[in-house]
XYZ file of C-alpha atoms in Angstrom:
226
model
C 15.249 -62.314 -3.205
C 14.427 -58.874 -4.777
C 11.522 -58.217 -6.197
C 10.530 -54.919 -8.368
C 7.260 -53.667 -8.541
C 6.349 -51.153 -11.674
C 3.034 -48.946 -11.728
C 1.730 -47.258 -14.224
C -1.429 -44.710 -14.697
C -2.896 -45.936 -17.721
C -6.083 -44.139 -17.643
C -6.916 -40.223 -18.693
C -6.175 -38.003 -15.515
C -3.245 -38.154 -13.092
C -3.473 -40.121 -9.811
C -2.685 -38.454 -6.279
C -2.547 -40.348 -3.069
C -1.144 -43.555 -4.549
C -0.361 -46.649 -2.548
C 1.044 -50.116 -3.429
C 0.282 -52.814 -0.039
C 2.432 -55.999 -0.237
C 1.607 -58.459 2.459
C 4.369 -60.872 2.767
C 2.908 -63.270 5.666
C 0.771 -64.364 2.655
C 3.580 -64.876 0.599
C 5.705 -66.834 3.156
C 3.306 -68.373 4.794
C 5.138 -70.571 7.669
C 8.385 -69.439 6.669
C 10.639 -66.770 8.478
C 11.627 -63.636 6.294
C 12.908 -60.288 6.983
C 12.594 -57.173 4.450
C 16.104 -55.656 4.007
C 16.025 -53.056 1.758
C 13.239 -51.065 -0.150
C 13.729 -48.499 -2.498
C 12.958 -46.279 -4.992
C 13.930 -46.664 -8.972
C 12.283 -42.929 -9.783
C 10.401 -40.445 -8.217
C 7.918 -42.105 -5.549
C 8.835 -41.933 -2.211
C 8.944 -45.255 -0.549
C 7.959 -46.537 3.156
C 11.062 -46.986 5.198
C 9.493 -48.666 7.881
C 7.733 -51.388 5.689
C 8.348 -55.194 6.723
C 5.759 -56.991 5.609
C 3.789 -57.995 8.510
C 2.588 -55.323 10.599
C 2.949 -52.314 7.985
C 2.471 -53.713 4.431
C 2.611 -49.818 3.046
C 5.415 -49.801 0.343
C 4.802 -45.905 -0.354
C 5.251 -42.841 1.891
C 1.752 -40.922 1.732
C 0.978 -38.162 -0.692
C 2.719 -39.956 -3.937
C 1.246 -38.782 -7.220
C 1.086 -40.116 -10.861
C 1.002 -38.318 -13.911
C -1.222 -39.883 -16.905
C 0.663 -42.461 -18.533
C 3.739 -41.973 -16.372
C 4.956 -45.648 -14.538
C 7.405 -45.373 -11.825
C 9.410 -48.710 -9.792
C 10.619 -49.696 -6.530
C 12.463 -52.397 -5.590
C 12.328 -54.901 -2.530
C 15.095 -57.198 -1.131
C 13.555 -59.597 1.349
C 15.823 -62.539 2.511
C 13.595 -65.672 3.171
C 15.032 -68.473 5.797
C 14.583 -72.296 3.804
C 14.010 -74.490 6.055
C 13.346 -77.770 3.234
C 15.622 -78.408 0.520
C 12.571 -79.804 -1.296
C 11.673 -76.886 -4.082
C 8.818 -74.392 -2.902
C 7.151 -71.830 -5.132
C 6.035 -68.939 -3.157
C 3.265 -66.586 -4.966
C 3.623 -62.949 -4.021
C 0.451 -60.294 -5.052
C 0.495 -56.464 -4.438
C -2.290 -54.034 -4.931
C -2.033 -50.561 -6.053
C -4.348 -47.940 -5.674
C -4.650 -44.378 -6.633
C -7.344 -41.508 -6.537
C -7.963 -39.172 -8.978
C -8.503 -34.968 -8.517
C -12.407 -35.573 -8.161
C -11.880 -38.278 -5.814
C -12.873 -41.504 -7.728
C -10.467 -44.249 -6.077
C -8.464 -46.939 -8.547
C -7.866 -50.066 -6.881
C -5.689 -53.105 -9.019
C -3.947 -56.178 -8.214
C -0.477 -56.989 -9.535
C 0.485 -59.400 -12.802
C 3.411 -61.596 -12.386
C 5.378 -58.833 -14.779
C 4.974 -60.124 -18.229
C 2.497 -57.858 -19.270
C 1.307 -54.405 -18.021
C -1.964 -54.683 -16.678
C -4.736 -51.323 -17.997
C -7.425 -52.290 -16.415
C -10.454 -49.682 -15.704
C -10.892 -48.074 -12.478
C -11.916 -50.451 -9.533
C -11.325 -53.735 -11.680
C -8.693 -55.754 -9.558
C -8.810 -58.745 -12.567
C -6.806 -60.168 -14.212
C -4.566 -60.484 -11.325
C -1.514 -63.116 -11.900
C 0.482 -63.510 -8.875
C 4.623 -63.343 -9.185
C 5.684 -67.069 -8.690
C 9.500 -67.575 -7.589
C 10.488 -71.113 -7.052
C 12.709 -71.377 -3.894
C 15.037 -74.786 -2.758
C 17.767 -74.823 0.234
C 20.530 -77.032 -0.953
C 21.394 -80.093 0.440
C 24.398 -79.041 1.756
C 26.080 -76.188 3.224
C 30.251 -76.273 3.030
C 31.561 -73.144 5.005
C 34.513 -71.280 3.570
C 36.804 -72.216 6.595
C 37.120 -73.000 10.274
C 39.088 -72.306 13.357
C 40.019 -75.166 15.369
C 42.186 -73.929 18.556
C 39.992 -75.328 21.247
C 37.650 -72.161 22.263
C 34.657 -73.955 21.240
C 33.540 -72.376 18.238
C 34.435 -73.555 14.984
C 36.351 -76.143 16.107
C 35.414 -78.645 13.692
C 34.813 -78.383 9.753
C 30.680 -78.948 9.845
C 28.971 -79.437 6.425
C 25.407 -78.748 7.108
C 23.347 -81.687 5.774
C 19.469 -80.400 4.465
C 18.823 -83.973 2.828
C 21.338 -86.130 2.106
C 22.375 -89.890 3.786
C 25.756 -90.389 3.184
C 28.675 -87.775 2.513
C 32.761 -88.466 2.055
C 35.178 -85.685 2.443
C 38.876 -85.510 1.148
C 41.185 -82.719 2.064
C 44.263 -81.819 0.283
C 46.846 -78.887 0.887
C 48.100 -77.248 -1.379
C 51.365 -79.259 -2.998
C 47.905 -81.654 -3.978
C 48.884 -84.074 -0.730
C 46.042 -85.327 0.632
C 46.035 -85.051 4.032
C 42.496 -86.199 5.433
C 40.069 -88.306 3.843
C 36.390 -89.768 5.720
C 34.004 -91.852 3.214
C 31.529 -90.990 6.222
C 32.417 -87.826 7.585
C 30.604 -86.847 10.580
C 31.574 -83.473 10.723
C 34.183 -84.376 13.392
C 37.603 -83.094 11.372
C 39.695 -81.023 14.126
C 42.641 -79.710 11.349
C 44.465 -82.718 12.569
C 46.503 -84.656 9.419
C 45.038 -88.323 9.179
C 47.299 -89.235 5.962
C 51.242 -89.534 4.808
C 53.969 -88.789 7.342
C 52.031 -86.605 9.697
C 49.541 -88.377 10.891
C 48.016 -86.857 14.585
C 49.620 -83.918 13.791
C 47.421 -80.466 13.619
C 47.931 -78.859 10.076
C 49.462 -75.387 9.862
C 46.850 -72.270 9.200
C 46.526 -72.019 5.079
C 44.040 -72.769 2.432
C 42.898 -76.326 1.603
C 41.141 -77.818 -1.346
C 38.529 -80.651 -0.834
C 36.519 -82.820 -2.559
C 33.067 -83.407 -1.278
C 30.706 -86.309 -2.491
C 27.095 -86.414 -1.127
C 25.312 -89.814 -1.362
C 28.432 -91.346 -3.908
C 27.342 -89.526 -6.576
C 27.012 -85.331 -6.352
C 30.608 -83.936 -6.145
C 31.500 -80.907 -4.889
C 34.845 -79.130 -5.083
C 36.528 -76.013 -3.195
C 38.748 -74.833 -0.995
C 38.611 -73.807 2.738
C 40.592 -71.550 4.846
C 42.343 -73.011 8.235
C 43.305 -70.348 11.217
C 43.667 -71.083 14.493
């Protein structure tokens, strides 16, 4: 997920020594994540080394601000889903800032619909920046290699939720050439249909028809190499 984060110096003098803290073990709270990317969209110079946990510093040291100048930076975190039921994860930064007398400016992030000028030290209103978050039920990889080295021998669609799934394969003259109405993830290439029954199908690409629970249909095509 990316998220972008825009400040802005609202008030009457510039800002030196500013700072924006994101701490995303609040955020994803029992859930593994890792911070891939974060950069700038203008002038501030961001934190490298941020990840989340044990340095929540977005910003290099010794940013400025000019008066009502905003600058961006943007965040890419990938989160690992571990439920396919939907979870809304609230993330909350705080900026601060200190002006050339030394009078600090502390305030907590909106969830972006608004800008948010609030006077010097007052961290309210602060909305936090909901994102909504569901695994699917299913996971149907692009293609599989099944020439007996142990990996990827069979065609496994990861189930996340659902009882019951059937699986037709067809090649691509639109024969079918394997069908399960309860596939257990146990198709080896072989040809269970028509005139070559037994037989292991020639590398290609495959179209199949998946249907989870006899009702949610999903169609695509996979890639067979040996």
């Amino acid at each position: 997920m990316t998220y972008r984060f825009t400040v802005g110096n609202y008030g009457s003098a510039p800002f030196k020594n500013v700072s924006i803290k994101d701490d995303l073990r609040q955020t994803f709270s029992g859930t593994s994540f890792q911070v891939k990317t974060v950069r700038t969209l203008g002038t501030l110079n961001v934190n490298t080394a941020f990840n989340g946990t044990t340095d929540i510093e977005l910003l290099q040291s010794g940013n400025t601000l000019g008066i009502n100048q905003t600058q961006q930076i943007e965040l890419v975190v990938n989160v690992s889903l571990i439920s396919s039921t939907k979870t809304t994860y609230n993330n909350k930064a705080t900026a601060e800032g200190e002006s050339v007398t030394g009078l600090k400016a502390t305030d907590e992030s909106t969830n972006g619909l608004k800008p948010d000028p609030n006077t010097s030290g007052d961290v309210s209103p602060a909305e936090p920046t909901p994102i909504d978050l569901q695994r699917p039920k299913e996971f149907i990889p692009g293609g599989f290699s099944p020439n007996g080295d142990g990996t990827n021998d069979t065609f496994v669609i990861e189930n996340n939720g659902f009882k019951r799934l059937s699986l037709e394969v067809f090649n691509r003259w639109g024969n079918r050439v394997y069908r399960s109405n309860d596939y257990k993830n146990d198709w080896d290439g072989r040809c269970t249909e028509g005139i070559s029954i037994g037989q292991q199908l020639p590398e290609g690409t495959y179209f199949y028809i998946v249907i989870l629970d006899g009702k949610e249909k999903h169609v695509g095509n996979i890639t067979l190499k040996r």
